[in-house]
Short mmCIF file of C-alpha atoms in Angstrom, two decimals:
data_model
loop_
_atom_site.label_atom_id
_atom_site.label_comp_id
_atom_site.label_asym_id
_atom_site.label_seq_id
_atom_site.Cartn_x
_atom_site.Cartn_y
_atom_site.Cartn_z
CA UNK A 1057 -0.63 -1.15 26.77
CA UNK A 1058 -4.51 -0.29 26.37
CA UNK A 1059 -6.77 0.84 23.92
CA UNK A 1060 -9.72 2.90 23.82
CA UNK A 1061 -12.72 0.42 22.71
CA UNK A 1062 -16.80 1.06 23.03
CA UNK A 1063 -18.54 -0.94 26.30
CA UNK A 1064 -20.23 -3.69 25.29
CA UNK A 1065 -23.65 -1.76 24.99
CA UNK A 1066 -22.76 1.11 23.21
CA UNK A 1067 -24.17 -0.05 20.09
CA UNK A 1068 -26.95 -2.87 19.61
CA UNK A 1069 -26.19 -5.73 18.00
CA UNK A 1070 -26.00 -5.48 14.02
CA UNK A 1071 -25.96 -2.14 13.71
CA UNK A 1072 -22.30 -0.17 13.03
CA UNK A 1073 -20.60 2.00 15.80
CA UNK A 1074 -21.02 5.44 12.60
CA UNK A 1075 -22.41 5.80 9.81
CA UNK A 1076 -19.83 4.76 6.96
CA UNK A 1077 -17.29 7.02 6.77
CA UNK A 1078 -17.44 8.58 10.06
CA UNK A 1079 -15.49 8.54 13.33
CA UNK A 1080 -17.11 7.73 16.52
CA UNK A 1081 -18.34 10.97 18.59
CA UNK A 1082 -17.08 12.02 22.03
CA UNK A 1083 -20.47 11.39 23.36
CA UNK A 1084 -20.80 8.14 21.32
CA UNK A 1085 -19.33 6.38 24.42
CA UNK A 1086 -17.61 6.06 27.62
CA UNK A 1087 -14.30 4.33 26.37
CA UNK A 1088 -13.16 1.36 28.31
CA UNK A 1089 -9.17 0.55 28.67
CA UNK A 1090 -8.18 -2.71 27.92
CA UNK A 1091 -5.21 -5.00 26.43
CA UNK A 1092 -5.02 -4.79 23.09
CA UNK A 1093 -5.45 -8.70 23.45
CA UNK A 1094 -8.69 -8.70 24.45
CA UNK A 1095 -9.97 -6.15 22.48
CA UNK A 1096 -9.10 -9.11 19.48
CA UNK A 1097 -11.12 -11.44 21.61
CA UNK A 1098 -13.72 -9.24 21.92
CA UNK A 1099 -13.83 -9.30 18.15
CA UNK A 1100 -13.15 -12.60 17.98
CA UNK A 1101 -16.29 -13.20 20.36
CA UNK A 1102 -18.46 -10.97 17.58
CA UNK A 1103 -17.39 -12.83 14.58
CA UNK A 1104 -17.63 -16.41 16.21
CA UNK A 1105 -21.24 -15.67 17.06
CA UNK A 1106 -21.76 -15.69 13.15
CA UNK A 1107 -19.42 -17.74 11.18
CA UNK A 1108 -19.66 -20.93 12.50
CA UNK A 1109 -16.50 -23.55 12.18
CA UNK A 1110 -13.76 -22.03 10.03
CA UNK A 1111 -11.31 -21.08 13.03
CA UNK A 1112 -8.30 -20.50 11.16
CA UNK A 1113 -9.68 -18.47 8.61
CA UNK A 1114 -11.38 -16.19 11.11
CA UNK A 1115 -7.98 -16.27 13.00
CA UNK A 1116 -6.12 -15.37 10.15
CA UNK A 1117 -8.37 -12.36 8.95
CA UNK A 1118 -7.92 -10.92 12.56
CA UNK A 1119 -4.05 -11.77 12.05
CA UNK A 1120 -3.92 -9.72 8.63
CA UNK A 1121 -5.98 -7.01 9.98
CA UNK A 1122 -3.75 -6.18 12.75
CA UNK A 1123 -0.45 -6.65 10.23
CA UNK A 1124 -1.93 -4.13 7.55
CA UNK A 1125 -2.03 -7.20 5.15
CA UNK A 1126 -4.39 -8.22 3.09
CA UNK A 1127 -5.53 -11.51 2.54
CA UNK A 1128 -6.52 -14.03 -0.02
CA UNK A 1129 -9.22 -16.70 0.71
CA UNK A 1130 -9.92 -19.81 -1.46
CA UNK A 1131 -12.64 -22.39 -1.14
CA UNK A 1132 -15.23 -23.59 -2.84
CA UNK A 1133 -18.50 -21.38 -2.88
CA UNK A 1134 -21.10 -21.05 0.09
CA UNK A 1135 -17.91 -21.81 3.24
CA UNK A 1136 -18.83 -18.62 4.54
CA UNK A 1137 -16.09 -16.87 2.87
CA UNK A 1138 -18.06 -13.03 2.30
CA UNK A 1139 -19.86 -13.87 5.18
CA UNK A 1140 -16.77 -14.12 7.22
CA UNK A 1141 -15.56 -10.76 5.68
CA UNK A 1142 -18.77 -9.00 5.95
CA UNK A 1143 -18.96 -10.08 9.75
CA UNK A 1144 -15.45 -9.05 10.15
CA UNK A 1145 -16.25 -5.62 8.59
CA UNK A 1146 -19.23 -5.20 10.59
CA UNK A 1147 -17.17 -5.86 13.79
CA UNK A 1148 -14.72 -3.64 13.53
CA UNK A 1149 -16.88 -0.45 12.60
CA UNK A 1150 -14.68 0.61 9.70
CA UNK A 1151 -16.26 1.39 6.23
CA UNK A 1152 -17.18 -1.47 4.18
CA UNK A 1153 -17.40 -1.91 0.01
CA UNK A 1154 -18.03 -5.20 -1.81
CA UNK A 1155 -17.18 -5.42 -5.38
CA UNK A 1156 -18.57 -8.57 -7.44
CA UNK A 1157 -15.47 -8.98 -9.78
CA UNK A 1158 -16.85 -10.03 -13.10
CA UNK A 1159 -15.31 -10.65 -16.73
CA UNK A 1160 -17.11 -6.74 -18.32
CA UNK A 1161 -15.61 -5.36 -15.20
CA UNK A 1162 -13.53 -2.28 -15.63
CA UNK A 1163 -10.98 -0.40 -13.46
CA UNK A 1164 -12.80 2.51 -13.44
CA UNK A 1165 -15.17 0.95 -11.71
CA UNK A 1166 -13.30 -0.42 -8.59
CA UNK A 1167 -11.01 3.25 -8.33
CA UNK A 1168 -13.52 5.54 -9.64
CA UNK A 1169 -13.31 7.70 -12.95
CA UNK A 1170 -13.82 11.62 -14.33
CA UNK A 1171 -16.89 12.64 -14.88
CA UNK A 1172 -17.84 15.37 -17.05
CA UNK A 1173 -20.02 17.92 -15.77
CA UNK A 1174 -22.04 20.26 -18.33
CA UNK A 1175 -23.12 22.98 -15.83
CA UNK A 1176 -19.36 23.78 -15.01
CA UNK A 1177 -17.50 22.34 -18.08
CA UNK A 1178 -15.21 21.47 -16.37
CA UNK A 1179 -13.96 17.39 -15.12
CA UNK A 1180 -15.16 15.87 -11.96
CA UNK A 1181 -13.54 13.17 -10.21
CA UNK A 1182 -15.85 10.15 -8.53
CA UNK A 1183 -13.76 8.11 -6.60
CA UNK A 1184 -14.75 4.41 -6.58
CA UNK A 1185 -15.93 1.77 -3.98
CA UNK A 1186 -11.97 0.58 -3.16
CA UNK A 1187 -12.23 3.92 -1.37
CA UNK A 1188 -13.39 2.32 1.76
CA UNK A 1189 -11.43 0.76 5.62
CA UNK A 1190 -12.28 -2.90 4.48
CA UNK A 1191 -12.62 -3.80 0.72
CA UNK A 1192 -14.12 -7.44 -0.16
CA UNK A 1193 -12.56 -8.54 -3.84
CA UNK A 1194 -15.60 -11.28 -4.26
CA UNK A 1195 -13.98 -13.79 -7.03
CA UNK A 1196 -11.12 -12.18 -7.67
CA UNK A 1197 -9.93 -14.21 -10.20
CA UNK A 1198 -13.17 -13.84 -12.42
CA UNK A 1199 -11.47 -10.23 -13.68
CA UNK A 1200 -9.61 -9.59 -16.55
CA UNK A 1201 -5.85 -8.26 -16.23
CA UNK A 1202 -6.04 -4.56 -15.99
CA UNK A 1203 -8.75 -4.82 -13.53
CA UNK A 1204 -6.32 -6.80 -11.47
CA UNK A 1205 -3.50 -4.15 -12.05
CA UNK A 1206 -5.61 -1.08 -11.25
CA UNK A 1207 -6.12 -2.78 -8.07
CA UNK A 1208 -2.46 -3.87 -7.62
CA UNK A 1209 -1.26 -0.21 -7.50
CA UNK A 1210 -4.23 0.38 -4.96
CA UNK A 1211 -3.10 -2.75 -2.62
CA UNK A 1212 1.05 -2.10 -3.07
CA UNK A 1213 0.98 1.92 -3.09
CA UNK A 1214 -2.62 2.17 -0.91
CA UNK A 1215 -3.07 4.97 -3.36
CA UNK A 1216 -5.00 5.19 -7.07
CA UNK A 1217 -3.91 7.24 -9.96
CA UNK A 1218 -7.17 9.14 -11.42
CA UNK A 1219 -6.99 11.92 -14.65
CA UNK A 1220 -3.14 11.97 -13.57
CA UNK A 1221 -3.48 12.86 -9.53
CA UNK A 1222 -2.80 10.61 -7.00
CA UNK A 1223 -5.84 9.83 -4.18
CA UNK A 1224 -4.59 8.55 -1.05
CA UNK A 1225 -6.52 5.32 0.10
CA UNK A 1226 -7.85 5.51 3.70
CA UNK A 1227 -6.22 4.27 6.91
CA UNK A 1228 -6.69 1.47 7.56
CA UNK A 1229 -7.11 0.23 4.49
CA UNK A 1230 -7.47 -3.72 3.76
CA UNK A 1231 -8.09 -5.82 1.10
CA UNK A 1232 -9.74 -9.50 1.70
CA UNK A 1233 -9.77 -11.45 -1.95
CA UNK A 1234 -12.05 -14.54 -2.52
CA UNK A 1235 -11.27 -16.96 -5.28
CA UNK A 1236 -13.01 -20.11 -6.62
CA UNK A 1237 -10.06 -22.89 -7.43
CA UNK A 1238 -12.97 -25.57 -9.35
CA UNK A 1239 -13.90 -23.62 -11.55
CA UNK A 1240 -11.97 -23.06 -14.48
CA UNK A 1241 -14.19 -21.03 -17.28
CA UNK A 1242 -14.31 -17.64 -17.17
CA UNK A 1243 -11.35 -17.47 -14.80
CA UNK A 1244 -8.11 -15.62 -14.78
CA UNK A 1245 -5.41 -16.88 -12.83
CA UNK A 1246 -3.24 -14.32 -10.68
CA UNK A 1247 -0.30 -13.13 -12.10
CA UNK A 1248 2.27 -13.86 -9.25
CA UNK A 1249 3.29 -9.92 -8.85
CA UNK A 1250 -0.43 -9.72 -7.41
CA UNK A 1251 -0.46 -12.72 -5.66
CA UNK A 1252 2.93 -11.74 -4.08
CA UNK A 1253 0.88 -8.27 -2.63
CA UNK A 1254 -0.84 -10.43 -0.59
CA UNK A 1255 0.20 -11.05 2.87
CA UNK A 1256 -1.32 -14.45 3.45
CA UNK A 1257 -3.44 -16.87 1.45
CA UNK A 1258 -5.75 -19.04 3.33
CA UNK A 1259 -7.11 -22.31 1.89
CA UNK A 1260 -10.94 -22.88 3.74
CA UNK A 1261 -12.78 -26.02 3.73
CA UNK A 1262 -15.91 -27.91 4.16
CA UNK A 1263 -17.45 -27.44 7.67
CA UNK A 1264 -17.65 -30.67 9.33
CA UNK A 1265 -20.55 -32.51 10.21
CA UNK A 1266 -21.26 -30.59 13.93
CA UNK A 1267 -20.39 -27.50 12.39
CA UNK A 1268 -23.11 -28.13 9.93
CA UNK A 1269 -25.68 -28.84 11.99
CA UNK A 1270 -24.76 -25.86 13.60
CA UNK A 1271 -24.82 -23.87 11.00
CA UNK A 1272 -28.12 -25.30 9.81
CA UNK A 1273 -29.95 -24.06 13.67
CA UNK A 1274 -28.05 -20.94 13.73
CA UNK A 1275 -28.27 -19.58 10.34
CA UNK A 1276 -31.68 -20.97 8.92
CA UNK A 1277 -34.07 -18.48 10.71
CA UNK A 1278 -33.22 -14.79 11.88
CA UNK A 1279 -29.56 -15.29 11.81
CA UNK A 1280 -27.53 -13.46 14.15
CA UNK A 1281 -25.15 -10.19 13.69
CA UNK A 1282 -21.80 -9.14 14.89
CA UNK A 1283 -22.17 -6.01 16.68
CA UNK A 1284 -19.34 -3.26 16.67
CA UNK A 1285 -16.48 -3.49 19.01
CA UNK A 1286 -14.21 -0.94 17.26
CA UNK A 1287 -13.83 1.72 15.00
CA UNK A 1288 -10.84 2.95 11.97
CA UNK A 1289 -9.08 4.85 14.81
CA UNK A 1290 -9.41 1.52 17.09
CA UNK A 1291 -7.65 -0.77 13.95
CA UNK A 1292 -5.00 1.59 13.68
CA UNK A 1293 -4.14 1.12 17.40
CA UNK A 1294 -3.80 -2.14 17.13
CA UNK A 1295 -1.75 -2.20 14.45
CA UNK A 1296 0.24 0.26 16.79
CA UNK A 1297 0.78 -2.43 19.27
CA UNK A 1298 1.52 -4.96 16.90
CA UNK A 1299 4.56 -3.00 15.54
CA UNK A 1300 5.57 -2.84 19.43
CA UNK A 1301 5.59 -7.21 19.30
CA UNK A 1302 9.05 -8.10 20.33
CA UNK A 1303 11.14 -10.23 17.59
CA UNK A 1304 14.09 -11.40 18.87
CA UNK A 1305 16.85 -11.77 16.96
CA UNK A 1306 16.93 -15.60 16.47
CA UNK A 1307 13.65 -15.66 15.72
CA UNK A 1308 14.09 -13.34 13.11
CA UNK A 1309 16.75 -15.33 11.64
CA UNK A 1310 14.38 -18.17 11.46
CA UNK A 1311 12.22 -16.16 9.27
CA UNK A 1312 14.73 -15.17 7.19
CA UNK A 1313 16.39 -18.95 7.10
CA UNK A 1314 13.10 -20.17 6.29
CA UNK A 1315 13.20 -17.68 3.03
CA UNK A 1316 16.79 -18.51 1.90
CA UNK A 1317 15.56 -21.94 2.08
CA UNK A 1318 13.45 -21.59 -0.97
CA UNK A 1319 16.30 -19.58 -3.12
CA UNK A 1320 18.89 -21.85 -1.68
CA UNK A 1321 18.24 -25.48 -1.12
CA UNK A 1322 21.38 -26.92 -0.77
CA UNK A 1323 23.00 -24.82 2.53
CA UNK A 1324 19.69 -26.76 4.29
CA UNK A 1325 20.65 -30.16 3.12
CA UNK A 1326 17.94 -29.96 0.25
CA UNK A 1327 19.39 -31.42 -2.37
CA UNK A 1328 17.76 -32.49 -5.49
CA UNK A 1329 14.71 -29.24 -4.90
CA UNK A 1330 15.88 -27.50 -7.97
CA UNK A 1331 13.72 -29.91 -9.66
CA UNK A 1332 10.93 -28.97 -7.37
CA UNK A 1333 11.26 -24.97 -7.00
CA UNK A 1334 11.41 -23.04 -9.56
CA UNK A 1335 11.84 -19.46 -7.92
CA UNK A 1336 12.15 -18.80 -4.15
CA UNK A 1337 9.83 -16.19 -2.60
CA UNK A 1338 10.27 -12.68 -2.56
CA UNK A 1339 11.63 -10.08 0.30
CA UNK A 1340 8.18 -9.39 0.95
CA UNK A 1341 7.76 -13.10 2.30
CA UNK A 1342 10.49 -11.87 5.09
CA UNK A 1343 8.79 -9.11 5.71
CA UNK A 1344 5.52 -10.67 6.19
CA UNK A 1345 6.65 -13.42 8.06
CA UNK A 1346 7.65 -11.07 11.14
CA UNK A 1347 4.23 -9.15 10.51
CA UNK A 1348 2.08 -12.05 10.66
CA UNK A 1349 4.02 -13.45 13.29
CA UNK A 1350 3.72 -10.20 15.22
CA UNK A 1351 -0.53 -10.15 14.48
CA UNK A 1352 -0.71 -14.19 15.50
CA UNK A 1353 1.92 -13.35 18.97
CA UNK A 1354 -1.07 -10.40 19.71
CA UNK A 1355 -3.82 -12.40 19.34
CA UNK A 1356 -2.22 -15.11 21.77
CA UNK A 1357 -1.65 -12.28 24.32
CA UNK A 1358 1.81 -11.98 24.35
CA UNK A 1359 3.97 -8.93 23.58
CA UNK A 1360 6.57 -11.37 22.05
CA UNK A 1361 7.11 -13.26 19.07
CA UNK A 1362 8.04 -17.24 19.39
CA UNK A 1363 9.21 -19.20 16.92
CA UNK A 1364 5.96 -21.57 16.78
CA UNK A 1365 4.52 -18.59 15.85
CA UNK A 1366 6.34 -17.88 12.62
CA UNK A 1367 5.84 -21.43 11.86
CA UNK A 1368 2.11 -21.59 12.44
CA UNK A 1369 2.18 -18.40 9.43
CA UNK A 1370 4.74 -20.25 7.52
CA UNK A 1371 2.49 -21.37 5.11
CA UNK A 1372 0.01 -18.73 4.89
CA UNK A 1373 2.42 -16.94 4.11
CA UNK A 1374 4.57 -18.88 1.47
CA UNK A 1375 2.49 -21.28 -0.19
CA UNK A 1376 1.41 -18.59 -3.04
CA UNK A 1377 4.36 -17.23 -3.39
CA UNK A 1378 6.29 -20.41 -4.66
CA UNK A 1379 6.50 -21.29 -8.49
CA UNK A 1380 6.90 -24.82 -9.04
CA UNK A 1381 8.70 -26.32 -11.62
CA UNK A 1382 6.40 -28.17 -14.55
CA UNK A 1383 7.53 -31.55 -12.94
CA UNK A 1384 6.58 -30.99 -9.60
CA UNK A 1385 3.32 -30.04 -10.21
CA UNK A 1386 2.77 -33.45 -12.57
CA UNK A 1387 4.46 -35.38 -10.32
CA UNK A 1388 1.23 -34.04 -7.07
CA UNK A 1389 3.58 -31.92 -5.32
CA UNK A 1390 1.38 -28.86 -4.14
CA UNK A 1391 3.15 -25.79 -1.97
CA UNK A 1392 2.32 -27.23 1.34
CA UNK A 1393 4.10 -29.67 1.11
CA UNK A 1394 7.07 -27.59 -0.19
CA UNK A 1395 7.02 -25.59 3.13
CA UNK A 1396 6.19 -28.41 5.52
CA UNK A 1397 9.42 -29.95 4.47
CA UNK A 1398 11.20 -26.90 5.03
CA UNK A 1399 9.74 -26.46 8.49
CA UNK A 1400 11.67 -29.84 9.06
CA UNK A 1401 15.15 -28.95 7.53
CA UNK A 1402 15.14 -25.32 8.98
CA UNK A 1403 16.33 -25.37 12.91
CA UNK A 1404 14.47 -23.36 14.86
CA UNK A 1405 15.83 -20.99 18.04
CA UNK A 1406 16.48 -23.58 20.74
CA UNK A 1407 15.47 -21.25 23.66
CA UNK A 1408 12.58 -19.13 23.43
CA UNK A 1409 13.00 -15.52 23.38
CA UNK A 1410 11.08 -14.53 26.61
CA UNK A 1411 13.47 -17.10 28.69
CA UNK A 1412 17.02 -17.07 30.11
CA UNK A 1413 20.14 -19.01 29.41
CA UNK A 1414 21.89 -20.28 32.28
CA UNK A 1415 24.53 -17.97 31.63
CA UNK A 1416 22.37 -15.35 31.94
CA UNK A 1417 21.82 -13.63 28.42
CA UNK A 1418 18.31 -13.46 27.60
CA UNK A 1419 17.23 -15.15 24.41
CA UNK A 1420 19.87 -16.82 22.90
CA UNK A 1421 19.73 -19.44 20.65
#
């Protein structure tokens, strides 16, 4: 499995493989075949020498890029979180839009609007910035509802709905979401059809002291750039060989086990969670379970899915999707902790699917 990818000096540092909306010429480059593995490292490699700290978010944006999911980041301000995307954006070549979400904001702003042109009397359409490969939602939450619905049909449908004709969204086509949890004016909370759109939510903390020294030498004069390692046609290859991740069959029953588990307590020996869950996660959850567990296997190298793997997405993948019950929440109870404990009552495959039984059947459990 290989990929076409630009050498290493086929573009200098900072600067994107084409101009937005372009494809990469034939005599832009002598491709180079690799694994599909390293070409994420080689990303990877390009983010890392900007972001500093923040593995798992990094790790995770890579993950939901490859999965055609998008992602949800929360943290405080200034932990790198549009830096990470930007980086990200500029790394993979793709086109890149960045839309400030603000309370006046309206929906024909983020999916464009019809124009009226005098010389032709007639009705132009301008399509709007979420017309792009990699689309930053900067505070998120900051938007009033039908904002947040215009771009919930763009995120579920990757289309928009303009003067009553549909415009296709291009491939790839990503969404990475930022949100603020301290503050609380001025802010409106996801409804939990949006939040369930999202593949993963990622929660990103503080740097720690190192990485804040480091940040503090790297980043205080002439900070570095990613340079490009891919373009849109690269992405989509990728998340090619993701769908070609093998998922056994016991590991996709943990996936699905682990999803019953929040609609039906008691066949796990969870008694008493009523009073903690209100409503169990969606089919979506299943489904992006095995996709994120599919991007994270890829990343690792491996052409096969293991069951750490699903658990490492687990609650990426979960947390936002839960409702709590009232009591849960008063009694301190947050989501992570909901899923941790299910990690613990769910059993997971006892052989992993790449080995053999002593009977000889591969991969069972």
């Amino acid at each position: 499995m290989s990929l076409p990818i630009p050498p290493h000096d086929a573009h200098p540092a900072g600067t994107p493989a084409t101009a937005p909306g372009q494809h990469a010429s034939r005599a832009d480059s002598q491709h180079l075949q690799v694994s599909p593995s390293a070409v994420l490292e080689r990303v990877l490699f390009e983010v890392k020498r900007v972001v500093v700290g923040q593995d798992l978010m990094v790790e995770r944006m890579l993950v939901a890029l490859v999965a055609r999911g998008h992602l949800l980041l929360e943290g405080v301000p200034g932990v790198a979180k549009t830096l990470a995307v930007r980086t990200l954006a500029a790394a993979t070549g793709g086109t890149f839009h960045r839309l400030q979400f603000t309370p006046d904001l309206m929906p024909g702003d983020i999916v464009g609007t019809r124009v009226w042109r005098p010389s032709t009397e007639s009705f132009d359409v301008e399509l709007g910035p979420v017309f792009a490969h990699l689309v930053l939602a900067d505070e998120i939450n900051r938007a009033p509802a039908k904002v947040q619905s215009a771009l919930l049909e763009a995120m579920a449908e990757r289309q928009v709905s303009i003067g009553g004709r549909t415009y296709r969204l291009p491939d790839p086509f990503l969404v990475l979401a930022t949100q603020n949890p301290v503050e609380s004016e001025g802010v409106h909370v996801l409804p939990e059809a949006q939040r369930d759109r999202f593949l993963m939510k990622v929660d990103v903390g503080y740097p720690s002291d190192l990485e804040e020294m480091t940040i503090l030498q790297r980043m205080s004069v002439d900070p570095p750039a990613a340079g490009a390692v891919l373009d849109a046609a690269g992405i989509v290859a990728l998340q090619q060989a993701a769908d070609r991740v093998f998922v056994h069959h016991a590991v996709a029953r943990f996936a699905v086990d682990l999803v019953m588990a929040t609609r039906e307590p008691e066949r796990f020996d969870l008694f008493g969670w009523r009073e903690v869950v209100e409503y169990g996660v969606s089919p979506r959850a299943t489904l992006g379970l095995v996709a994120a567990a599919r991007g994270l296997a890829l990343l690792r190298g491996r052409d096969y899915v293991l069951p750490i793997d699903v658990a490492d997405v687990a609650g990426d993948v979960l947390c936002h999707r839960l409702v709590l019950t009232f009591d849960a929440t008063a009694d301190g109870i947050g989501p992570r902790e909901v899923v941790d404990r299910l990690l613990l009552a769910v059993p997971r495959p006892r052989v992993a699917p790449h080995e053999d039984t002593a009977d000889g059947v591969p991969g069972a459990a």
